[in-house]
Coordinates of C-alpha atoms and ligand atoms in Angstrom, one line a residue:
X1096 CA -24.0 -5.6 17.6
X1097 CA -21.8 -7.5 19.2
X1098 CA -18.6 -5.7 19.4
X1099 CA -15.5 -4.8 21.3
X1100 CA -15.3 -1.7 19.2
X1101 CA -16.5 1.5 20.1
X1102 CA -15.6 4.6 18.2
X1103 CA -16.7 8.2 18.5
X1104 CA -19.1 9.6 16.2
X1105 CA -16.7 12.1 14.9
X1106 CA -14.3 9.7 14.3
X1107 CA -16.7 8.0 12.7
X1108 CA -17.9 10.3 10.9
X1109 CA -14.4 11.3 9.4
X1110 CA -13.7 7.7 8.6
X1111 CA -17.5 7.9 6.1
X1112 CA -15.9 10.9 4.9
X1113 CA -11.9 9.3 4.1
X1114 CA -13.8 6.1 2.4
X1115 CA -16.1 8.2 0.2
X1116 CA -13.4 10.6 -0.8
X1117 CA -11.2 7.1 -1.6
X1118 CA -13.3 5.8 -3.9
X1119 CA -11.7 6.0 -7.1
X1120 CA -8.3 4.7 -5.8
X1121 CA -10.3 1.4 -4.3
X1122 CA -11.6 0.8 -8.1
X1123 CA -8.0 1.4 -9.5
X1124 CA -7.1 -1.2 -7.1
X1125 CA -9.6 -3.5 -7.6
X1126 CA -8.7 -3.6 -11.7
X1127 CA -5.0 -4.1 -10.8
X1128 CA -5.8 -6.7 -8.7
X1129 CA -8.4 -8.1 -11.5
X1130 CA -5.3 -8.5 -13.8
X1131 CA -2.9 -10.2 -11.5
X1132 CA -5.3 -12.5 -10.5
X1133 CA -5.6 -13.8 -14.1
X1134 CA -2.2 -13.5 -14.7
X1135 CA -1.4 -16.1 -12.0
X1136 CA -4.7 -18.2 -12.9
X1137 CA -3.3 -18.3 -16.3
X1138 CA 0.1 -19.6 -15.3
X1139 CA -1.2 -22.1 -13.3
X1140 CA -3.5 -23.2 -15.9
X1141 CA -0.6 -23.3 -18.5
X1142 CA 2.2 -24.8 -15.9
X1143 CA -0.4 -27.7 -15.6
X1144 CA -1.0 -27.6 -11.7
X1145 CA -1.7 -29.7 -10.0
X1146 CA -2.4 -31.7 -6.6
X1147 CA 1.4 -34.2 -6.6
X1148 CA 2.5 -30.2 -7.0
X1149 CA 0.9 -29.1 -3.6
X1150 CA 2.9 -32.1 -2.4
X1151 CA 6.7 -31.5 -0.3
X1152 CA 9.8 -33.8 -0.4
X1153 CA 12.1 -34.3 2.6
X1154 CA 16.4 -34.8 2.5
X1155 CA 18.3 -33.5 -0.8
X1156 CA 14.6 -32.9 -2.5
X1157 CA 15.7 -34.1 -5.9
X1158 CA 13.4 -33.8 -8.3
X1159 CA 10.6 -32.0 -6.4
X1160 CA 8.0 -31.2 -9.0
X1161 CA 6.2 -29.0 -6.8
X1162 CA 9.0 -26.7 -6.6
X1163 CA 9.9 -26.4 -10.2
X1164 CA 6.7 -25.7 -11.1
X1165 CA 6.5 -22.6 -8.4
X1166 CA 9.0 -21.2 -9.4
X1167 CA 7.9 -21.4 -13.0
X1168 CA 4.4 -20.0 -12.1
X1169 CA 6.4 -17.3 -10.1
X1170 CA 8.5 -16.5 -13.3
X1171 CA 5.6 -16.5 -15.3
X1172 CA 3.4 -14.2 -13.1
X1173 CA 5.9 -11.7 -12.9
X1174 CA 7.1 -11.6 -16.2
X1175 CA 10.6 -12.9 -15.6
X1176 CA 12.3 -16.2 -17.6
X1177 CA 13.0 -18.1 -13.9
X1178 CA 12.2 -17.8 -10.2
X1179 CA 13.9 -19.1 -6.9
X1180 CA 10.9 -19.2 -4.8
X1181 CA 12.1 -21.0 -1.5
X1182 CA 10.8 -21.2 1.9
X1183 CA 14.4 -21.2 3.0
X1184 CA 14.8 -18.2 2.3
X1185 CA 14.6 -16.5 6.1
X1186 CA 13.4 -13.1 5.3
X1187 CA 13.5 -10.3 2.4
X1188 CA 17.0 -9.3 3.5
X1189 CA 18.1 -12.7 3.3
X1190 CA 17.2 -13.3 0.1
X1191 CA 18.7 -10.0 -1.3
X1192 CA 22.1 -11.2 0.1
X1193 CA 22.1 -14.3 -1.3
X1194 CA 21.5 -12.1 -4.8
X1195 CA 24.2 -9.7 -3.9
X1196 CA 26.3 -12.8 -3.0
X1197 CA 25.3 -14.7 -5.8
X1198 CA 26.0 -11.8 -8.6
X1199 CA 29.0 -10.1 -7.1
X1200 CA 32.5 -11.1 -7.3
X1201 CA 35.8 -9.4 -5.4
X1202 CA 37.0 -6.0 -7.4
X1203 CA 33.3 -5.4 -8.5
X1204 CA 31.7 -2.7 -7.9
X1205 CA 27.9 -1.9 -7.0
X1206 CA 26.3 1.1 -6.9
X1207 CA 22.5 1.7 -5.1
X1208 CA 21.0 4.5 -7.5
X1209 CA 18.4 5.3 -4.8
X1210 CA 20.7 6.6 -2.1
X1211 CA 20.9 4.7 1.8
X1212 CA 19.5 1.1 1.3
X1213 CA 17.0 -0.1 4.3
X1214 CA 18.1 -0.5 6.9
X1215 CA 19.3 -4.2 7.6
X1216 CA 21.5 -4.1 4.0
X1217 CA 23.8 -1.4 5.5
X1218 CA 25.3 -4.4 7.2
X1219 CA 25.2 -6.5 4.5
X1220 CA 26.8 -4.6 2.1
X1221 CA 29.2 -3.4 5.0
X1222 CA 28.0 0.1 5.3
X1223 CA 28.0 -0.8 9.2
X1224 CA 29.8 -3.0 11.4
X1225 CA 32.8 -4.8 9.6
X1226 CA 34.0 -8.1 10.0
X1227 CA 30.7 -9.9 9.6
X1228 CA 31.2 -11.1 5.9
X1229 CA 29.7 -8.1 4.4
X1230 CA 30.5 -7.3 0.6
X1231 CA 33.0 -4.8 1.8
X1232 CA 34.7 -7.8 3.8
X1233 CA 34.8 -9.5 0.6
X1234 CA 36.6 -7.2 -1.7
X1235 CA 33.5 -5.5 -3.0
X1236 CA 33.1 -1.9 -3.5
X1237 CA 29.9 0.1 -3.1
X1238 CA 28.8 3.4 -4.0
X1239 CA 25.6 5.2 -3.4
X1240 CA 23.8 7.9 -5.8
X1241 CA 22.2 10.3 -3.2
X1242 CA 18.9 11.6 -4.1
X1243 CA 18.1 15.1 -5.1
X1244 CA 16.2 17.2 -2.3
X1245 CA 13.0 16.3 -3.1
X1246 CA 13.9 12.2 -2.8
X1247 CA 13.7 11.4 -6.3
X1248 CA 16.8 9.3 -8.7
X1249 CA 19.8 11.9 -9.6
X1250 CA 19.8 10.8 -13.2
X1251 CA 23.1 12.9 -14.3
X1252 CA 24.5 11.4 -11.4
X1253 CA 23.4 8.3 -11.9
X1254 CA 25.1 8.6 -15.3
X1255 CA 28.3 9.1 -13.5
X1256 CA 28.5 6.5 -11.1
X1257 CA 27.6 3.5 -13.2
X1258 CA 30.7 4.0 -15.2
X1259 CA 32.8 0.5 -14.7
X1260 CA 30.6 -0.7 -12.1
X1261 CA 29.1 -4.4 -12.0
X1262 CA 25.8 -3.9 -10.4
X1263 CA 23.4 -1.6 -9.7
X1264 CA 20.9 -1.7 -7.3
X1265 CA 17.5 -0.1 -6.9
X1266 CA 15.1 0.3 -3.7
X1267 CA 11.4 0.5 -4.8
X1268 CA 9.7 1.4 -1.5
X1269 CA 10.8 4.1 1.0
X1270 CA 11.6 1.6 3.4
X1271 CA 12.2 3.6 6.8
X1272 CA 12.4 7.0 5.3
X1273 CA 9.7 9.4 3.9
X1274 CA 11.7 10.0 0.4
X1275 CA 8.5 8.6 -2.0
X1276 CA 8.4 4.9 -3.3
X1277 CA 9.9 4.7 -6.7
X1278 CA 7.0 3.8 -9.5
X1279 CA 7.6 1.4 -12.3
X1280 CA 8.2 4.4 -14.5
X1281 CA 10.7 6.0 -12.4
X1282 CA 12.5 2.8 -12.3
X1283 CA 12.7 2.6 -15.9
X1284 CA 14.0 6.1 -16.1
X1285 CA 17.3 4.6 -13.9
X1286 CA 17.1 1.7 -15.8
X1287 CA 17.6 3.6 -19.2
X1288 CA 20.1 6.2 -17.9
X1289 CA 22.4 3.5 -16.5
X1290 CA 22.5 1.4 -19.3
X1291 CA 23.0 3.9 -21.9
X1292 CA 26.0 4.7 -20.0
X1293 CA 26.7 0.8 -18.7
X1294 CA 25.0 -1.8 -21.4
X1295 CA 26.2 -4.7 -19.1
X1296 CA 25.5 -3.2 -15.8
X1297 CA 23.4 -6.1 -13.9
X1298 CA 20.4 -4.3 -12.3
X1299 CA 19.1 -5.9 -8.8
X1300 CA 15.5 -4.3 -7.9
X1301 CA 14.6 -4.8 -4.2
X1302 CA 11.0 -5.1 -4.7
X1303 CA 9.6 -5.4 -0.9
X1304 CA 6.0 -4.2 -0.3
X1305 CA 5.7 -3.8 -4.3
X1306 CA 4.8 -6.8 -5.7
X1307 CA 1.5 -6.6 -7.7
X1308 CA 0.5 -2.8 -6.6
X1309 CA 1.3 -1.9 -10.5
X1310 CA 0.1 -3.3 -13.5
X1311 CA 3.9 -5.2 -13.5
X1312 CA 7.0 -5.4 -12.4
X1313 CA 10.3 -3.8 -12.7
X1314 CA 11.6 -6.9 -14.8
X1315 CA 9.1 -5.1 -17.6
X1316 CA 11.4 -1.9 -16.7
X1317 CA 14.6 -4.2 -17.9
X1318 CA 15.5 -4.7 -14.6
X1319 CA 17.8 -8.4 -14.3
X1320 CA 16.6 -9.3 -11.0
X1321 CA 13.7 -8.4 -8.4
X1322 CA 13.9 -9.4 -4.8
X1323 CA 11.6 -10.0 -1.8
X1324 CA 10.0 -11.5 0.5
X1325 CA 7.0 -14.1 1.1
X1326 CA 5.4 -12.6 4.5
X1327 CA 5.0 -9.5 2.3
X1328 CA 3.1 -9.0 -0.8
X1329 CA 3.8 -12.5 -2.9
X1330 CA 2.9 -14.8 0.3
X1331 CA -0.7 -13.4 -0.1
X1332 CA -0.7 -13.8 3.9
X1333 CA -0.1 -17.9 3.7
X1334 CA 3.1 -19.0 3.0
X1335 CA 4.5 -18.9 6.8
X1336 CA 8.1 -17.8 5.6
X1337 CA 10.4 -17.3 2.8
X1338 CA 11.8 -15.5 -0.4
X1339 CA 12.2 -15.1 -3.6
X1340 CA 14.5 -14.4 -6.2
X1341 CA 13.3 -13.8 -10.0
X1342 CA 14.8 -12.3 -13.6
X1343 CA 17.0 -13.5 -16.2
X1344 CA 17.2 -17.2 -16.3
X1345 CA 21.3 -16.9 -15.6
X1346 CA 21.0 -14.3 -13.1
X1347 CA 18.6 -16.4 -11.4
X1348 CA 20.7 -19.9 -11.6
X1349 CA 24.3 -17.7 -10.0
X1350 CA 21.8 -16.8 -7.0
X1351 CA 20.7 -20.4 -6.6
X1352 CA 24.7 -21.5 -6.8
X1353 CA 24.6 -19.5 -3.5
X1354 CA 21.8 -20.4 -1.8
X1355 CA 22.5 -24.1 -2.7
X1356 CA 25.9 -24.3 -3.3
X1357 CA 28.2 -24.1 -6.5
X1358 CA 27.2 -26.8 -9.5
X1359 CA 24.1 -28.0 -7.3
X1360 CA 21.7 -24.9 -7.7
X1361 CA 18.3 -24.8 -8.3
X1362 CA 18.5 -28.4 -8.5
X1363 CA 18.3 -29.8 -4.8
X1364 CA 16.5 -27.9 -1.2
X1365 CA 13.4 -29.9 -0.1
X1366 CA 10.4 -27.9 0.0
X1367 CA 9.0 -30.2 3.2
X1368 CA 5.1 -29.1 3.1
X1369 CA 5.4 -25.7 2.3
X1370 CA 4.7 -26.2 -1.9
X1371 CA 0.7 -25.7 -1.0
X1372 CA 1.4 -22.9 1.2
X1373 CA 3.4 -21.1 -1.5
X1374 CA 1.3 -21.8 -3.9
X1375 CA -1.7 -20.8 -2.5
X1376 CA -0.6 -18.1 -1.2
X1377 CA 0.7 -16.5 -4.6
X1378 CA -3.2 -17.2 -5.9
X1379 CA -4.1 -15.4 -3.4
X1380 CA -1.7 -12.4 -3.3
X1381 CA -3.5 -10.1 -5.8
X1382 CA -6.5 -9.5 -3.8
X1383 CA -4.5 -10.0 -0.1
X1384 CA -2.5 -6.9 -2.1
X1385 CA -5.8 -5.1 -3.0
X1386 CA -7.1 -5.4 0.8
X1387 CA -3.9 -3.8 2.1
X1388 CA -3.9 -1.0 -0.6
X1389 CA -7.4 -0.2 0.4
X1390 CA -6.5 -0.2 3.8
X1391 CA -3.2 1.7 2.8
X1392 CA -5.5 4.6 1.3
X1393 CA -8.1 4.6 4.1
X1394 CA -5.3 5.5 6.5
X1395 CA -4.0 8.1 4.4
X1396 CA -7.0 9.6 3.7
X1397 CA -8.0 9.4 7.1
X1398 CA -5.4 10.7 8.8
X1399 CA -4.4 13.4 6.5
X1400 CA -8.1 14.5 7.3
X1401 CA -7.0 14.6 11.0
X1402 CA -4.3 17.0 10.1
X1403 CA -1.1 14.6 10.0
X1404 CA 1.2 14.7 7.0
X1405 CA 0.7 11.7 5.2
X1406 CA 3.2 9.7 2.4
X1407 CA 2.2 9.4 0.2
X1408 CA -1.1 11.5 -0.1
X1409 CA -4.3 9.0 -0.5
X1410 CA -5.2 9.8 -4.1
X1411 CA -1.5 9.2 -5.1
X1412 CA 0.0 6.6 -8.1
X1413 CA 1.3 3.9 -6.1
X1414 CA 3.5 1.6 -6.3
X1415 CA 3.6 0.0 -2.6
X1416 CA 1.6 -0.9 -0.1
X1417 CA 3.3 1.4 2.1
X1418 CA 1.6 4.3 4.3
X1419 CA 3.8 6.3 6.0
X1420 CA 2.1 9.2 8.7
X1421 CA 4.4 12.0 10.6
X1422 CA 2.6 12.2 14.0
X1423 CA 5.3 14.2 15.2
X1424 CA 6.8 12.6 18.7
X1425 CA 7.2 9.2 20.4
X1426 CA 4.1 9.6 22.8
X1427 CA 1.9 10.0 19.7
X1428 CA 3.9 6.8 18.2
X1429 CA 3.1 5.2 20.9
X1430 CA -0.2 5.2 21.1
X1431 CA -0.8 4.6 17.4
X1432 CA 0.8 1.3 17.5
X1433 CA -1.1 0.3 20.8
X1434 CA -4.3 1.4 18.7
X1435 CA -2.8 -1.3 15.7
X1436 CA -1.9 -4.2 18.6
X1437 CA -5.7 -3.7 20.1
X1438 CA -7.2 -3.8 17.0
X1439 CA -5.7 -7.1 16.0
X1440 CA -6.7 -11.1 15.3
X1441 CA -3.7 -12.1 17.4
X1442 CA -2.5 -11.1 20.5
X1443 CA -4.9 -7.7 20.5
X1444 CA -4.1 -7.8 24.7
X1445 CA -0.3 -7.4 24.1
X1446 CA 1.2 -3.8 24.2
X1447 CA 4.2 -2.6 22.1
X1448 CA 7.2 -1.8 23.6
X1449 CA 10.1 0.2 21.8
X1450 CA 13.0 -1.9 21.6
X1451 CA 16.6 -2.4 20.0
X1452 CA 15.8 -4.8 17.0
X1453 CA 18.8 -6.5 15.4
X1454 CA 20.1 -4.9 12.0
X1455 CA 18.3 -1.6 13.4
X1456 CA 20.4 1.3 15.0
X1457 CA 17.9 2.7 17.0
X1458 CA 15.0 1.4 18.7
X1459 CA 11.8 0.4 17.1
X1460 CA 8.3 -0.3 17.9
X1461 CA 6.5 -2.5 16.2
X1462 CA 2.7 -3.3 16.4
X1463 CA 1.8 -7.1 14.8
X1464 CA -0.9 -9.2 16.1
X1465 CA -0.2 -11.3 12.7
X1466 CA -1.3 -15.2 12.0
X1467 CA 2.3 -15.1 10.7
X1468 CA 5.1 -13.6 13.1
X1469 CA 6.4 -10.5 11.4
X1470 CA 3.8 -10.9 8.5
X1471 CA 3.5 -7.2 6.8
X1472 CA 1.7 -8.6 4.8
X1473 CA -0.9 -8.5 7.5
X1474 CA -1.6 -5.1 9.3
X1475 CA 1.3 -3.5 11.2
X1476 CA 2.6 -0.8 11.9
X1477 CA 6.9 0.1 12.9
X1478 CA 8.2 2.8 13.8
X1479 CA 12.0 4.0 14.6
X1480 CA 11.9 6.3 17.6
X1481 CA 13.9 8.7 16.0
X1482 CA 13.0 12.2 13.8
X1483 CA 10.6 12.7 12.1
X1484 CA 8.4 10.7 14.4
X1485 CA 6.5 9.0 11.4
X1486 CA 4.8 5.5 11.6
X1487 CA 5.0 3.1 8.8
X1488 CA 1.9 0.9 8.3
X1489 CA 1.8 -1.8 6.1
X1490 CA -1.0 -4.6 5.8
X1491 CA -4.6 -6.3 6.0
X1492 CA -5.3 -9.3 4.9
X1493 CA -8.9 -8.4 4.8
X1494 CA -10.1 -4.4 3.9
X1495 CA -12.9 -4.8 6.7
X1496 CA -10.6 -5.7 9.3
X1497 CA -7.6 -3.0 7.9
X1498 CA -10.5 -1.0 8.2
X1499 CA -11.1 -1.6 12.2
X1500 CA -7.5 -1.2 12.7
X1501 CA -6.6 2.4 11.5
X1502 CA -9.8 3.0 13.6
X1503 CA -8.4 1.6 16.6
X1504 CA -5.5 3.6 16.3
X1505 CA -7.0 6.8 15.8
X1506 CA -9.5 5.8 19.2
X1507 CA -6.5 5.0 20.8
X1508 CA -4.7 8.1 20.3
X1509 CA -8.2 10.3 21.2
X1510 CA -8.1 8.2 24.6
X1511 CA -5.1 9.1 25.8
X1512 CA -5.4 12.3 24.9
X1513 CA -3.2 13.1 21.7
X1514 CA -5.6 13.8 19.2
X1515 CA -9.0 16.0 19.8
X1516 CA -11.9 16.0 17.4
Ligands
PLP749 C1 11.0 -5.4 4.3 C2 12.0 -4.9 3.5 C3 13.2 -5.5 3.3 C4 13.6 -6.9 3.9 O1 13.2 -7.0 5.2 P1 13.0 -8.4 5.9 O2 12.4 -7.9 7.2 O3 14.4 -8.9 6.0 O4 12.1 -9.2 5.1 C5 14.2 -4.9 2.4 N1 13.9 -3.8 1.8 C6 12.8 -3.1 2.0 C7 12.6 -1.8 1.3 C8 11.8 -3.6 2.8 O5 10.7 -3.0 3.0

């Protein structure tokens, strides 16, 4: 065949051996991805598509049907009363400030109930750096709930901290960290505990990397809001940027005063030609999710055959699309994300370089040969160069070529000679 790749027969071998043993997950995924596929036909049946929708206004953008009616397909397909889907949003940690923004006021309080928020939030919230315009510079408090030892929600504690508070706020994936992702019934756990204690506690879910991996989402967990991004799971790989923001219908409209501006909401913000983009890209997002699980558990399972320790382990619940692998020092690191960058659509010559990335406090390496710049939706792979030396991968439009590029990573690391077969 035709091929750049060559890949030796042990390797190969092993990879027979991590698909076979994988085989159960990939038809769990396959029905989850069955069911969100119809849910998001169905809304787009019922919300009356259709081709003036796919259509994009320019200026104010009053009245921009195709808008609208994303963000009431969005609602509908994840179960929440009204959407902000926008592809003005810049980024997932954009769109989580303008929530924070949007629901806090000075003298509240929120408190994260899953310990250290990614990365980039510490300096929205004001954890880091001050004078910026975080919360903190605003007048708003914040607490965190560590986690117990073995990374999972402090409920007693949780208990405890939510008393007078405003907000709460919950991280679903592990972000940069190898505590586990947090499940839809984990999150409803919190959810329970917190508002037994606080009935009117607002509950803000950032839902990166999680977005159709479970059968729904945390809003079913009586969470207010969910939050994230569109070059992750809900952009299905299309939509070229943007956000979203979705819950209660007046949870929703005090984010949009933000992102907007006060009294205009919702109701103005062009959508230029993005509205096909978006939309398409949401049709397609179940099984764009289902090819990066697959890919997701074919790394685990593959390289916890190789020895590494893996997070979670391939046969796992999940609940993101994360795949996190200790490989134990920066050389190893290395090489694994020049394995990814090789093995990619776009820019496969290119090699990673560690740098300083802003809202990051150490340097990162990040391998992304993506259609989309920064897509993680599509396969990559980051890594802090800091302990415990652990990759996170994240992506693959397509299982075949997810497939190719956990391969290429593995070859890469037998070629320079940091992993014998
Ligand atoms: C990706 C991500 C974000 C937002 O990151 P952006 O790069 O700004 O989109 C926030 N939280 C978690 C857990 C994430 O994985």
């Amino acid at each position: 065949m035709n091929t750049v790749f060559t890949f030796s027969d042990p390797l190969l071998a092993l990879a027979e051996k991590a698909e076979a043993d994988a085989a159960e997950q990939f038809s769990r995924i396959d029905k989850i991805a069955a069911l969100h596929a119809e849910r998001i036909l169905s809304a787009m049946i019922r919300q009356k598509v259709s081709e003036a929708h796919l259509q994009g206004t320019t200026g104010y953008g009053y009245g921009d049907l195709g808008r609208e009616t994303l963000d009431a397909v969005f609602a509908d397909a994840v179960g929440a009363e009204d959407a902000l889907v926008r592809h003005s949003f810049v980024s997932g940690t954009h769109a989580l400030t303008v929530a924070l923004f949007g629901s806090l006021r000075a003298g509240d309080t929120i408190v994260s109930l899953t310990g250290a928020p990614y990365d980039t939030m510490e300096e929205v919230i004001g954890i880091r750096g001050k004078g910026n315009g975080s919360l903190s510079d605003y007048g708003i408090a914040y607490r965190q709930v560590e986690l117990l030892p073995d990374g999972m929600p402090d409920l007693p504690a949780i208990r405890q901290a939510v008393r007078g508070a405003k907000a709460a706020y919950i991280q679903r994936s592990r972000g940069y960290s190898l505590r586990p992702s947090y499940s839809i019934a984990d999150i409803q756990s919190m959810v329970e505990t917190a508002r037994a204690e606080n009935p009117d506690l607002l509950i803000i879910v950032d839902n990166c990397y999680g977005e159709f991996v479970e059968e729904v989402e945390p809003l079913a967990a009586g969470a207010d809001l969910i939050v994230g991004s569109l070059i992750k799971n809900p952009g299905g790989g299309i939509a070229p940027t943007g956000g979203y923001i979705a819950g209660k219908k007046k949870a929703v409209e005090q984010c949009a005063y933000r992102l907007t501006s006060p009294g205009m909401g919702k109701e103005v913000g062009c959508t230029l030609d993005f509205n096909r983009q978006m939309m398409m890209g949401l049709f397609f997002a179940p099984t764009v999710v289902a090819s990066a699980m697959k890919t997701s558990v074919f790394a685990l399972s593959l390289f916890s055959k190789l020895g590494f320790a893996c997070y979670p382990a391939y046969d796992a619940h999940r609940t993101d699309i994360i795949a996190a692998i200790r490989l134990g020092d920066e050389q190893r690191l290395c090489s694994f994300c020049k394995g990814i960058q090789k093995g990619s659509p776009i820019d496969s010559f290119a090699a990673p370089e560690p740098w300083d990335m802003p809202g990051y406090d150490s340097k990162v390496i990040m391998a992304a040969g993506a259609f989309t710049m920064g897509a993680s939706i599509e396969l990559s792979a980051d890594a802090p160069l800091r302990y415990p030396y652990a990759v996170w991968l994240q992506g693959g439009l397509t299982y075949p070529t997810g497939r190719l590029g956990i391969l290429s990573a593995a070859q890469q690391m037998i070629d320079d000679g940091l992993l014998k077969l």
